[in-house]
Amino acid sequence: MEIEKRLLSHGQEHILRVWQKAQGEEKAALERQIAAIDWDMLGLRESVRPCGKIEPISGISAEELDKRKEELFTIGAQTLREGKLAAVLLAGGQGTRLGSDKPKGAFDMGLTRHLPIFGLLMENLKAACAACSAIVPLAVMTSAKNDGETRAFFKEHGFFGYPEEYVGFFVQDTAACVDFNGKLLLEEKNTLAAAPNGNGGWYTSLVRSGLLEREAFKTVQWFNVFAVDNVLQKIADPVFLGATLTSGCKTGAKVVKKVCPEERVGVLCLENGVPRVVEYYELPSDMANARDTDGELLYRYGVTLNYLFEKNKLEEIAGRGIPVHVVEKKIPYLDERGNKVVPERPNGYKFETLILDLVALMGSCLPCEVVREREFAPVKNAQGVDSVETARALLIKNGVEL
Ligand code: UTP
């Protein structure tokens, strides 16, 4: 009766009819999906917008990092050897822009040899371990949609030569999707359409998974969280870690200088004195074009989605609400006659929390500028900007044989 009441009070009669007809394990699974729905979230229609006073944030330039390289490396490397840093690979996204239905990390960047994105990232992690004589535990966040395939891929590739006991997987949550009228959609006969709920909940999901109690993770005090799609990024970079540790900040962010005011990248700023990533479409044109006395863009720190987070601070803010973003999306669904429809245009909303909002909750952040051509080659799109082609060109430029 509880289910019935809940569905009726939220205008979901069509799902009530499905539930009434369903049987056995399928009915039980549908009940679990309905019970997990956050109805308040489902009712949201507006994403959060900046409303406070936006100002530039000060960070460390690439030149300064280079000057202090040795000192910072020593501090970071020691921290890695003490097992105080874990790497967290965010691989729960759907990679819809790339257009592959496999996990994005399985995408082959090679031209003459097999070179999956996961393999490239593992090589980057291994390079840091070798330079510091350390082994960094790695937690891989997957989603309900790609968990099995991701684990199998690592296994088939012998964990890319990494010690298996230092690699763990955990699954992020999903959130139900609705059409533009707020009606739940069916993905299969007795299954609601749902999507991974964004990368903002990585810490909550990681804690819940119990992975942090595993031997390799017990001493961890910091996390280096990074996106699956930047094939050039340095992972567990001791210089970045050393800079963040000595700054006293609870978060560090690898940033690149924006190439031009119009570049479509989120920019690290201060909002009412607190770090905040402002999306390119949220930054007014006069601010995007403003320059300092050296002629540099005032708001120049483009985020690369490679962050350091301090564990104690994450624990402290764990209970605080993180904003939910409403995203228009193409959601495949079953129509009233039970036929599968794969829409060509967005037909509904998905709900997600974002890691950039976690940065604001952390309260302090050190932007560390890295050289774009050496550390930033995102694979977002099949063609054009930030695509397979542009990332391959950058890999070749950095001496990687494809
Ligand atoms: P993106 O914002 O690029 O999203 O994710 P995406 O889902 O991979 O790709 P599109 O937008 O559908 O084309 C940035 C990083 O956050 C991870 C992604 O795997 C990527 O590493 N992510 C994103 C998650 O782990 N979970 C999510 O729910 C969303």
Coordinates of C-alpha atoms and ligand atoms in Angstrom, one line a residue:
M1 CA 0.0 0.0 0.0
E2 CA 2.9 2.3 0.8
I3 CA 4.1 2.0 -2.8
E4 CA 0.6 2.7 -4.2
K5 CA 0.3 5.8 -2.0
R6 CA 3.7 7.1 -2.9
L7 CA 3.1 6.7 -6.7
L8 CA -0.4 8.2 -6.6
S9 CA 0.7 11.2 -4.5
H10 CA 3.4 12.0 -7.1
G11 CA 1.2 11.6 -10.2
Q12 CA 2.8 8.3 -11.3
E13 CA -0.4 6.3 -12.0
H14 CA 1.2 4.8 -15.2
I15 CA 4.0 3.2 -13.0
L16 CA 1.4 2.0 -10.5
R17 CA -0.3 0.0 -13.3
V18 CA 3.1 -1.5 -14.3
W19 CA 3.8 -2.4 -10.6
Q20 CA 0.4 -4.0 -10.2
K21 CA 1.0 -6.3 -13.2
A22 CA 4.6 -7.2 -12.4
Q23 CA 5.5 -10.4 -10.6
G24 CA 8.2 -12.2 -8.7
E25 CA 11.8 -10.8 -8.6
E26 CA 11.0 -8.2 -11.3
K27 CA 8.3 -6.8 -9.0
A28 CA 10.6 -6.8 -6.0
A29 CA 13.3 -5.0 -8.1
L30 CA 10.9 -2.4 -9.2
E31 CA 9.8 -1.8 -5.6
R32 CA 13.4 -1.3 -4.6
Q33 CA 13.8 1.2 -7.4
I34 CA 10.7 3.1 -6.3
A35 CA 11.7 3.1 -2.7
A36 CA 15.1 4.6 -3.6
I37 CA 13.6 7.6 -5.4
D38 CA 14.3 11.0 -3.9
W39 CA 10.9 12.7 -4.8
D40 CA 12.1 16.2 -3.8
M41 CA 15.0 15.9 -6.3
L42 CA 12.7 14.6 -9.0
G43 CA 10.6 17.7 -8.6
L44 CA 13.5 20.1 -9.3
R45 CA 13.5 22.0 -12.6
E46 CA 16.2 24.7 -12.1
S47 CA 19.9 24.1 -11.7
V48 CA 21.7 26.2 -9.1
R49 CA 23.2 29.5 -10.4
P50 CA 26.0 31.6 -8.8
C51 CA 24.5 34.5 -6.9
G52 CA 27.4 35.8 -4.7
K53 CA 30.3 38.1 -5.4
I54 CA 32.7 36.5 -7.9
E55 CA 36.4 37.4 -7.6
P56 CA 39.6 35.9 -9.0
I57 CA 41.4 33.3 -6.9
S58 CA 45.1 33.2 -6.5
G59 CA 47.0 30.1 -7.4
I60 CA 50.5 28.9 -8.3
S61 CA 51.7 29.5 -11.8
A62 CA 53.4 26.8 -13.9
E63 CA 56.6 28.8 -13.7
E64 CA 56.5 29.0 -9.9
L65 CA 55.7 25.3 -9.7
D66 CA 58.7 24.6 -11.9
K67 CA 61.0 26.7 -9.7
R68 CA 59.9 25.0 -6.5
K69 CA 59.8 21.5 -8.2
E70 CA 62.5 19.8 -6.1
E71 CA 61.3 21.0 -2.7
L72 CA 57.7 20.1 -3.5
F73 CA 58.6 16.8 -5.0
T74 CA 60.4 15.7 -1.8
I75 CA 57.3 16.5 0.3
G76 CA 54.9 14.8 -2.1
A77 CA 57.0 11.7 -2.7
Q78 CA 57.4 11.2 1.1
T79 CA 53.6 11.4 1.5
L80 CA 53.1 8.8 -1.3
R81 CA 55.6 6.4 0.3
E82 CA 53.7 6.7 3.6
G83 CA 50.6 5.5 1.9
K84 CA 48.7 8.7 2.6
L85 CA 47.4 9.2 -0.9
A86 CA 44.8 7.2 -2.9
A87 CA 44.0 7.8 -6.5
V88 CA 40.3 7.8 -7.4
L89 CA 39.4 7.3 -11.0
L90 CA 35.9 8.6 -11.9
A91 CA 34.6 6.2 -14.5
G92 CA 30.9 6.1 -13.8
G93 CA 30.0 8.6 -16.6
Q94 CA 28.1 7.5 -19.7
G95 CA 30.3 9.2 -22.2
T96 CA 27.3 10.0 -24.4
R97 CA 29.2 12.6 -26.4
L98 CA 31.8 10.1 -27.4
G99 CA 29.0 7.9 -28.6
S100 CA 30.4 4.5 -27.5
D101 CA 28.3 2.2 -25.3
K102 CA 31.3 0.7 -23.7
P103 CA 33.0 2.2 -20.7
K104 CA 34.9 5.3 -21.9
G105 CA 38.2 3.9 -20.5
A106 CA 37.9 0.9 -22.8
F107 CA 38.1 3.2 -25.8
D108 CA 41.1 2.4 -27.9
M109 CA 43.4 5.4 -28.6
G110 CA 45.9 3.3 -30.5
L111 CA 46.5 3.4 -34.3
T112 CA 48.9 0.6 -34.7
R113 CA 48.5 -1.1 -31.3
H114 CA 45.9 -1.6 -28.6
L115 CA 46.0 1.4 -26.4
P116 CA 42.9 1.8 -24.3
I117 CA 42.4 4.9 -22.2
F118 CA 42.5 2.9 -19.0
G119 CA 45.9 1.6 -20.0
L120 CA 47.2 5.1 -20.7
L121 CA 46.0 6.3 -17.3
M122 CA 47.6 3.3 -15.5
E123 CA 50.9 4.1 -17.3
N124 CA 50.7 7.6 -15.9
L125 CA 50.0 6.3 -12.4
K126 CA 52.9 3.8 -12.6
A127 CA 55.3 6.6 -13.7
A128 CA 54.5 8.5 -10.5
C129 CA 55.0 5.4 -8.4
A130 CA 58.3 4.6 -10.0
A131 CA 59.6 8.2 -9.5
C132 CA 58.6 8.1 -5.8
S133 CA 59.3 4.4 -4.9
A134 CA 55.7 4.1 -3.8
I135 CA 52.6 2.1 -4.6
V136 CA 49.5 4.3 -4.6
P137 CA 46.1 2.5 -4.0
L138 CA 43.6 3.1 -6.7
A139 CA 39.8 3.2 -6.3
V140 CA 37.8 3.1 -9.6
M141 CA 34.3 4.5 -9.5
T142 CA 31.9 2.7 -11.9
S143 CA 28.2 2.9 -12.4
A144 CA 25.5 0.2 -12.3
K145 CA 25.6 0.4 -16.1
N146 CA 29.3 -0.3 -16.6
D147 CA 30.6 -1.9 -13.4
G148 CA 30.8 -5.5 -14.8
E149 CA 32.4 -4.5 -18.0
T150 CA 34.9 -2.2 -16.3
R151 CA 36.0 -4.9 -13.8
A152 CA 36.3 -7.4 -16.6
F153 CA 38.4 -5.0 -18.7
F154 CA 40.9 -4.5 -15.9
K155 CA 41.1 -8.3 -15.3
E156 CA 41.5 -9.1 -19.0
H157 CA 44.4 -6.7 -19.1
G158 CA 46.1 -8.1 -16.0
F159 CA 45.4 -4.8 -14.1
F160 CA 47.8 -3.2 -16.6
G161 CA 50.7 -4.5 -14.6
Y162 CA 49.6 -2.9 -11.3
P163 CA 49.4 -4.9 -8.1
E164 CA 45.8 -6.2 -7.9
E165 CA 45.5 -5.7 -4.1
Y166 CA 46.1 -2.0 -4.7
V167 CA 43.1 -1.7 -7.0
G168 CA 39.5 -1.6 -5.8
F169 CA 36.2 -0.8 -7.5
F170 CA 33.1 0.8 -6.1
V171 CA 29.7 1.6 -7.7
Q172 CA 28.1 5.0 -7.7
D173 CA 24.4 5.6 -7.2
T174 CA 21.9 6.1 -9.9
A175 CA 18.9 8.4 -10.0
A176 CA 15.6 7.9 -11.8
C177 CA 15.0 10.1 -14.9
V178 CA 11.7 11.8 -15.8
D179 CA 10.1 13.2 -19.0
F180 CA 9.5 16.9 -19.4
N181 CA 6.2 16.4 -17.5
G182 CA 7.8 14.9 -14.5
K183 CA 6.6 11.4 -15.3
L184 CA 8.9 8.4 -14.6
L185 CA 10.0 6.6 -17.7
L186 CA 10.4 2.8 -18.2
E187 CA 13.7 1.6 -19.6
E188 CA 12.6 -2.0 -19.8
K189 CA 9.3 -3.7 -19.1
N190 CA 9.6 -3.6 -15.3
T191 CA 12.6 -1.3 -14.9
L192 CA 12.6 2.5 -14.5
A193 CA 14.9 4.6 -16.6
A194 CA 17.8 5.7 -14.4
A195 CA 21.2 7.3 -15.0
P196 CA 24.4 7.6 -12.9
N197 CA 23.8 10.5 -10.5
G198 CA 26.9 12.6 -11.3
N199 CA 30.4 12.6 -10.0
G200 CA 29.6 14.8 -6.9
G201 CA 28.8 11.8 -4.7
W202 CA 32.0 9.9 -5.2
Y203 CA 33.1 10.2 -1.5
T204 CA 29.8 9.0 -0.1
S205 CA 29.8 6.0 -2.5
L206 CA 33.4 5.2 -1.7
V207 CA 32.8 5.2 2.1
R208 CA 29.7 3.1 1.7
S209 CA 31.5 0.5 -0.4
G210 CA 33.8 -0.3 2.5
L211 CA 36.9 -0.1 0.3
L212 CA 38.6 2.3 2.6
E213 CA 38.8 -0.5 5.2
R214 CA 41.0 -2.6 2.9
E215 CA 44.6 -2.9 3.9
A216 CA 46.0 -0.8 1.1
F217 CA 43.6 2.1 1.8
K218 CA 43.8 2.2 5.6
T219 CA 46.5 4.9 5.9
V220 CA 45.0 7.2 3.3
Q221 CA 44.6 10.9 4.2
W222 CA 44.3 12.5 0.8
F223 CA 42.5 11.6 -2.5
N224 CA 43.6 12.5 -6.0
V225 CA 40.3 12.4 -7.9
F226 CA 40.5 12.5 -11.7
A227 CA 38.4 12.1 -14.8
V228 CA 38.7 9.1 -17.0
D229 CA 39.0 11.1 -20.2
N230 CA 42.2 13.2 -19.8
V231 CA 44.7 10.9 -21.3
L232 CA 47.7 13.1 -20.6
Q233 CA 47.1 14.0 -17.0
K234 CA 49.6 13.2 -14.3
I235 CA 48.1 11.1 -11.5
A236 CA 49.4 11.1 -7.9
D237 CA 51.7 13.9 -9.0
P238 CA 54.1 14.5 -6.0
V239 CA 54.8 18.2 -7.0
F240 CA 51.0 18.9 -7.0
L241 CA 50.6 17.1 -3.7
G242 CA 53.6 18.9 -2.2
A243 CA 52.2 22.3 -3.3
T244 CA 48.7 21.6 -1.9
L245 CA 50.1 20.3 1.4
T246 CA 52.4 23.2 2.0
S247 CA 49.6 25.7 1.1
G248 CA 47.4 24.5 4.0
C249 CA 44.4 24.3 1.6
K250 CA 42.0 21.3 1.9
T251 CA 41.7 21.0 -1.8
G252 CA 44.1 21.4 -4.8
A253 CA 43.0 21.7 -8.4
K254 CA 45.1 21.2 -11.5
V255 CA 44.2 24.0 -13.8
V256 CA 45.2 25.2 -17.3
K257 CA 45.3 28.8 -18.6
K258 CA 42.3 29.4 -20.7
V259 CA 43.3 29.8 -24.4
C260 CA 40.8 32.6 -24.9
P261 CA 38.0 34.4 -23.0
E262 CA 35.3 32.3 -24.9
E263 CA 36.8 28.9 -24.2
R264 CA 34.1 26.6 -22.9
V265 CA 35.7 25.5 -19.7
G266 CA 34.7 25.9 -16.1
V267 CA 36.9 28.5 -14.3
L268 CA 38.0 28.4 -10.7
C269 CA 37.1 31.6 -8.9
L270 CA 36.1 32.8 -5.5
E271 CA 32.4 33.3 -4.7
N272 CA 31.9 35.3 -1.5
G273 CA 35.5 34.4 -0.6
V274 CA 35.0 30.6 -1.1
P275 CA 36.4 28.7 -4.1
R276 CA 33.9 28.0 -6.7
V277 CA 34.0 26.6 -10.2
V278 CA 32.0 28.9 -12.5
E279 CA 30.8 27.3 -15.7
Y280 CA 31.7 29.1 -18.9
Y281 CA 28.1 30.0 -19.6
E282 CA 27.7 31.5 -16.1
L283 CA 30.6 34.0 -16.4
P284 CA 29.5 37.4 -17.8
S285 CA 31.4 38.4 -20.9
D286 CA 33.0 41.5 -19.2
M287 CA 34.5 39.2 -16.5
A288 CA 35.5 36.6 -19.0
N289 CA 37.4 39.3 -21.0
A290 CA 38.9 41.2 -17.9
R291 CA 42.7 41.2 -17.7
D292 CA 45.2 41.9 -15.0
T293 CA 48.2 44.4 -15.2
D294 CA 50.3 41.7 -16.9
G295 CA 47.7 41.3 -19.6
E296 CA 46.7 37.9 -18.4
L297 CA 43.0 37.0 -18.1
L298 CA 41.8 37.6 -14.6
Y299 CA 39.6 34.5 -14.7
R300 CA 42.0 32.2 -16.4
Y301 CA 42.2 29.0 -14.4
G302 CA 40.3 26.4 -16.4
V303 CA 39.6 23.3 -14.4
T304 CA 40.9 19.9 -15.7
L305 CA 39.0 17.7 -13.3
N306 CA 42.1 16.5 -11.4
Y307 CA 41.7 17.4 -7.7
L308 CA 43.2 16.7 -4.3
F309 CA 40.8 16.4 -1.4
E310 CA 41.8 16.0 2.3
K311 CA 40.0 13.1 3.9
N312 CA 39.4 14.8 7.3
K313 CA 37.6 17.8 5.7
L314 CA 35.5 15.4 3.5
E315 CA 34.4 13.7 6.6
E316 CA 33.5 17.0 8.2
I317 CA 31.3 18.1 5.3
A318 CA 29.9 14.7 4.5
G319 CA 26.4 15.5 5.9
R320 CA 26.0 18.9 4.2
G321 CA 23.8 18.9 1.1
I322 CA 25.3 19.2 -2.3
P323 CA 23.3 21.0 -5.0
V324 CA 21.5 18.9 -7.6
H325 CA 21.8 19.9 -11.2
V326 CA 19.0 19.2 -13.7
V327 CA 20.2 18.1 -17.1
E328 CA 18.1 17.7 -20.3
K329 CA 18.9 14.4 -21.8
K330 CA 18.0 11.9 -24.5
I331 CA 16.5 9.0 -22.5
P332 CA 15.6 5.8 -24.2
Y333 CA 12.2 4.5 -23.0
L334 CA 9.3 2.2 -23.7
D335 CA 6.2 3.8 -25.1
E336 CA 2.6 2.9 -24.0
R337 CA 2.6 -0.1 -26.4
G338 CA 5.9 -1.4 -25.0
N339 CA 8.0 -0.3 -28.0
K340 CA 11.5 0.9 -27.4
V341 CA 12.1 4.5 -28.4
V342 CA 15.6 6.0 -28.8
P343 CA 15.0 9.7 -29.0
E344 CA 17.1 11.9 -31.3
R345 CA 16.5 15.0 -29.1
P346 CA 16.4 15.4 -25.3
N347 CA 13.1 14.1 -24.0
G348 CA 13.5 14.4 -20.3
Y349 CA 15.7 15.3 -17.3
K350 CA 18.4 13.5 -15.4
F351 CA 19.6 14.6 -12.0
E352 CA 23.2 14.8 -10.9
T353 CA 25.5 16.3 -8.3
L354 CA 28.9 17.6 -9.5
I355 CA 32.4 17.4 -8.0
L356 CA 32.9 21.1 -8.7
D357 CA 30.3 21.8 -6.0
L358 CA 32.3 19.7 -3.6
V359 CA 35.2 22.1 -4.1
A360 CA 33.0 24.9 -2.8
L361 CA 32.0 22.9 0.3
M362 CA 35.6 22.1 1.1
G363 CA 36.1 25.8 1.8
S364 CA 39.7 26.3 0.4
C365 CA 41.4 25.3 -2.8
L366 CA 44.8 25.9 -4.3
P367 CA 44.8 26.2 -8.1
C368 CA 48.1 24.7 -9.6
E369 CA 48.6 25.7 -13.1
V370 CA 50.0 23.0 -15.4
V371 CA 51.2 23.2 -19.0
R372 CA 48.2 22.5 -21.2
E373 CA 50.1 20.7 -24.0
R374 CA 51.8 18.4 -21.5
E375 CA 48.9 17.5 -19.2
F376 CA 45.5 18.2 -20.8
A377 CA 44.1 16.1 -23.6
P378 CA 40.5 15.4 -22.9
V379 CA 38.5 12.9 -25.0
K380 CA 35.0 14.2 -24.8
N381 CA 33.6 14.2 -28.3
A382 CA 33.9 11.8 -31.3
Q383 CA 35.0 14.7 -33.5
G384 CA 36.0 18.4 -33.3
V385 CA 37.1 20.1 -30.1
D386 CA 38.4 17.8 -27.3
S387 CA 38.0 14.8 -29.4
V388 CA 39.8 11.5 -30.1
E389 CA 41.6 13.2 -32.9
T390 CA 42.9 16.2 -30.8
A391 CA 43.9 13.9 -27.9
R392 CA 45.8 11.6 -30.3
A393 CA 47.7 14.6 -31.7
L394 CA 48.7 15.7 -28.2
L395 CA 49.7 12.2 -27.2
I396 CA 52.0 12.0 -30.3
K397 CA 53.4 15.4 -29.4
N398 CA 54.3 14.0 -26.0
G399 CA 56.2 11.1 -27.4
V400 CA 53.5 8.4 -27.0
E401 CA 53.6 5.9 -29.8
L402 CA 50.1 5.2 -31.1
Ligands
UTP1 P1 31.5 14.2 -18.0 O1 31.0 15.4 -17.4 O2 32.4 14.4 -19.1 O3 30.3 13.2 -18.3 O4 32.3 13.4 -16.8 P2 30.3 11.8 -19.0 O5 29.1 11.1 -18.6 O6 31.6 11.0 -18.9 O7 30.2 12.2 -20.6 P3 29.0 12.8 -21.4 O8 28.7 14.1 -20.8 O9 27.8 11.8 -21.3 O10 29.5 12.8 -22.8 C1 33.5 13.9 -16.2 C2 34.1 12.7 -15.4 O11 33.2 12.3 -14.4 C3 32.8 11.0 -14.5 C4 33.1 10.6 -15.9 O12 33.3 9.2 -16.1 C5 34.3 11.4 -16.2 O13 35.5 10.8 -15.7 N1 31.4 10.8 -14.1 C6 30.4 11.6 -14.7 C7 31.1 9.8 -13.2 O14 32.0 9.1 -12.7 N2 29.8 9.6 -12.9 C8 28.8 10.4 -13.4 O15 27.6 10.2 -13.0 C9 29.1 11.4 -14.3

